[in-house]
Short mmCIF file of C-alpha atoms in Angstrom, two decimals:
data_model
loop_
_atom_site.label_atom_id
_atom_site.label_comp_id
_atom_site.label_asym_id
_atom_site.label_seq_id
_atom_site.Cartn_x
_atom_site.Cartn_y
_atom_site.Cartn_z
CA UNK A 1 92.99 -25.63 -54.44
CA UNK A 2 95.72 -28.28 -54.72
CA UNK A 3 97.43 -27.59 -51.37
CA UNK A 4 94.07 -27.54 -49.59
CA UNK A 5 93.07 -30.77 -51.35
CA UNK A 6 96.24 -32.52 -50.21
CA UNK A 7 95.68 -31.33 -46.63
CA UNK A 8 92.03 -32.43 -46.50
CA UNK A 9 92.74 -35.82 -48.05
CA UNK A 10 95.45 -36.43 -45.44
CA UNK A 11 93.10 -35.50 -42.58
CA UNK A 12 90.29 -37.63 -44.06
CA UNK A 13 92.65 -40.61 -44.10
CA UNK A 14 93.69 -40.01 -40.49
CA UNK A 15 90.04 -39.81 -39.43
CA UNK A 16 89.27 -43.00 -41.38
CA UNK A 17 92.04 -44.70 -39.39
CA UNK A 18 90.45 -43.56 -36.12
CA UNK A 19 91.95 -40.15 -35.34
CA UNK A 20 89.71 -37.79 -33.40
CA UNK A 21 92.26 -34.99 -33.67
CA UNK A 22 94.21 -34.20 -36.84
CA UNK A 23 95.77 -31.06 -38.29
CA UNK A 24 97.60 -30.90 -41.61
CA UNK A 25 99.18 -27.67 -42.86
CA UNK A 26 100.32 -27.49 -46.48
CA UNK A 27 101.75 -24.17 -47.65
CA UNK A 28 99.40 -22.02 -45.57
CA UNK A 29 96.35 -24.19 -46.11
CA UNK A 30 95.18 -26.07 -43.02
CA UNK A 31 92.70 -28.93 -42.75
CA UNK A 32 91.54 -29.66 -39.20
CA UNK A 33 89.52 -32.24 -37.30
CA UNK A 34 89.66 -31.17 -33.68
CA UNK A 35 88.13 -32.50 -30.48
CA UNK A 36 89.35 -29.58 -28.34
CA UNK A 37 90.07 -25.86 -28.70
CA UNK A 38 93.23 -24.99 -30.64
CA UNK A 39 95.18 -21.80 -31.29
CA UNK A 40 96.33 -21.15 -34.85
CA UNK A 41 99.07 -18.54 -35.24
CA UNK A 42 98.99 -16.03 -38.08
CA UNK A 43 102.32 -15.90 -39.93
CA UNK A 44 102.58 -12.61 -41.82
CA UNK A 45 105.05 -9.74 -42.26
CA UNK A 46 103.26 -6.69 -40.80
CA UNK A 47 104.83 -5.85 -37.43
CA UNK A 48 101.69 -3.97 -36.37
CA UNK A 49 99.86 -7.30 -36.22
CA UNK A 50 102.70 -9.39 -34.83
CA UNK A 51 101.89 -12.31 -32.53
CA UNK A 52 98.21 -12.69 -33.33
CA UNK A 53 96.32 -15.94 -33.54
CA UNK A 54 92.84 -17.36 -33.86
CA UNK A 55 91.28 -19.37 -31.05
CA UNK A 56 89.44 -22.17 -32.81
CA UNK A 57 86.76 -23.80 -30.65
CA UNK A 58 86.19 -27.54 -30.68
CA UNK A 59 83.82 -28.49 -33.49
CA UNK A 60 82.46 -31.40 -35.49
CA UNK A 61 83.79 -32.49 -38.85
CA UNK A 62 86.73 -31.49 -40.98
CA UNK A 63 87.12 -27.83 -41.85
CA UNK A 64 89.67 -25.48 -43.36
CA UNK A 65 91.64 -22.37 -42.51
CA UNK A 66 93.45 -21.38 -45.69
CA UNK A 67 95.73 -18.42 -46.34
CA UNK A 68 97.43 -16.62 -49.19
CA UNK A 69 100.05 -13.88 -49.18
CA UNK A 70 101.38 -11.51 -51.79
CA UNK A 71 104.50 -10.87 -49.69
CA UNK A 72 105.52 -14.16 -48.05
CA UNK A 73 106.24 -17.55 -49.55
CA UNK A 74 106.98 -18.92 -53.00
CA UNK A 75 103.43 -19.01 -54.37
CA UNK A 76 102.40 -16.47 -56.98
CA UNK A 77 99.81 -13.89 -55.90
CA UNK A 78 98.49 -11.06 -58.04
CA UNK A 79 97.73 -9.04 -54.92
CA UNK A 80 99.87 -7.58 -52.17
CA UNK A 81 98.34 -8.59 -48.86
CA UNK A 82 100.47 -9.65 -45.93
CA UNK A 83 97.89 -12.39 -45.48
CA UNK A 84 94.39 -13.25 -46.62
CA UNK A 85 92.66 -16.05 -44.72
CA UNK A 86 89.36 -17.84 -45.37
CA UNK A 87 87.41 -20.13 -43.01
CA UNK A 88 85.13 -22.84 -44.42
CA UNK A 89 83.86 -26.37 -43.84
CA UNK A 90 85.09 -27.01 -47.40
CA UNK A 91 88.91 -26.94 -47.29
CA UNK A 92 89.33 -26.82 -51.07
CA UNK A 93 86.88 -23.91 -51.29
CA UNK A 94 88.75 -22.10 -48.49
CA UNK A 95 92.03 -22.56 -50.40
CA UNK A 96 90.60 -21.23 -53.68
CA UNK A 97 88.87 -18.32 -51.95
CA UNK A 98 91.99 -17.35 -49.98
CA UNK A 99 93.89 -17.13 -53.27
CA UNK A 100 91.08 -15.11 -54.86
CA UNK A 101 90.87 -12.77 -51.85
CA UNK A 102 94.60 -12.12 -51.96
CA UNK A 103 94.46 -11.47 -55.70
CA UNK A 104 91.61 -8.95 -55.32
CA UNK A 105 93.54 -6.70 -52.93
CA UNK A 106 96.14 -4.85 -54.98
CA UNK A 107 96.48 -1.37 -53.48
CA UNK A 108 95.52 -2.36 -49.94
CA UNK A 109 93.20 0.59 -49.37
CA UNK A 110 90.25 0.34 -47.00
CA UNK A 111 87.61 0.49 -49.77
CA UNK A 112 89.31 -2.20 -51.84
CA UNK A 113 89.76 -4.47 -48.82
CA UNK A 114 86.15 -4.04 -47.76
CA UNK A 115 84.87 -4.84 -51.25
CA UNK A 116 87.14 -7.87 -51.66
CA UNK A 117 86.21 -9.29 -48.24
CA UNK A 118 82.51 -8.86 -48.94
CA UNK A 119 82.84 -10.50 -52.38
CA UNK A 120 84.60 -13.57 -50.96
CA UNK A 121 82.75 -13.64 -47.64
CA UNK A 122 79.35 -13.84 -49.33
CA UNK A 123 80.26 -16.91 -51.40
CA UNK A 124 78.22 -19.97 -50.51
CA UNK A 125 80.21 -22.19 -48.17
CA UNK A 126 82.53 -19.45 -46.87
CA UNK A 127 82.11 -18.84 -43.13
CA UNK A 128 84.34 -15.77 -42.88
CA UNK A 129 87.53 -14.11 -44.05
CA UNK A 130 90.30 -11.81 -42.84
CA UNK A 131 92.93 -9.78 -44.62
CA UNK A 132 95.93 -7.73 -43.51
CA UNK A 133 97.44 -5.24 -45.93
CA UNK A 134 99.46 -2.05 -45.50
CA UNK A 135 98.71 -1.61 -41.81
CA UNK A 136 95.01 -2.41 -42.08
CA UNK A 137 93.17 -5.49 -40.89
CA UNK A 138 89.63 -6.19 -42.07
CA UNK A 139 87.22 -9.07 -41.41
CA UNK A 140 83.94 -10.29 -42.85
CA UNK A 141 81.51 -12.96 -41.71
CA UNK A 142 81.98 -15.49 -38.95
CA UNK A 143 85.64 -15.21 -37.93
CA UNK A 144 87.10 -17.02 -34.89
CA UNK A 145 88.20 -15.02 -31.86
CA UNK A 146 91.43 -13.11 -32.45
CA UNK A 147 93.91 -13.40 -29.56
CA UNK A 148 97.50 -12.61 -28.61
CA UNK A 149 99.61 -15.56 -29.65
CA UNK A 150 101.82 -16.05 -26.65
CA UNK A 151 101.46 -18.89 -24.22
CA UNK A 152 104.06 -19.75 -21.58
CA UNK A 153 106.74 -17.86 -23.48
CA UNK A 154 106.05 -19.54 -26.83
CA UNK A 155 104.78 -17.24 -29.54
CA UNK A 156 102.39 -19.01 -31.91
CA UNK A 157 103.41 -16.75 -34.78
CA UNK A 158 106.89 -18.29 -34.55
CA UNK A 159 105.27 -21.62 -35.40
CA UNK A 160 104.56 -21.60 -39.12
CA UNK A 161 101.02 -22.82 -39.75
#
């Protein structure tokens, strides 16, 4: 929750100062206030899902897209997902739930992923969640459109969000 808290507090300050568009990424946890559609690349290590991104439509208020990985980055995870991502209007909740989702997926099997996604996705305040593990991708709830992350020769997955 700390990284998400730092990100949301920074965006709240920018909005207080008059920003209509602000994005802060802190260790895989993103707080956003957007006045137009944006594309958020998914940085993970599974080549089968290389160059994917989420198209995030313009929306009101500050919200979060937070991720956890058992394979990438310095943070400790008890699970072994390439990435687990949670979408919520509550950035701190999204951060905590992304960590929990990643921790719940240890063997990466379809049944375990499905159960973990349902457990996290049904929590009050969680809009949706996605996980990639051992060649499988699973989603639950309201998840933004998944797209190829290449635009004019720039691959969004090469931009660490």
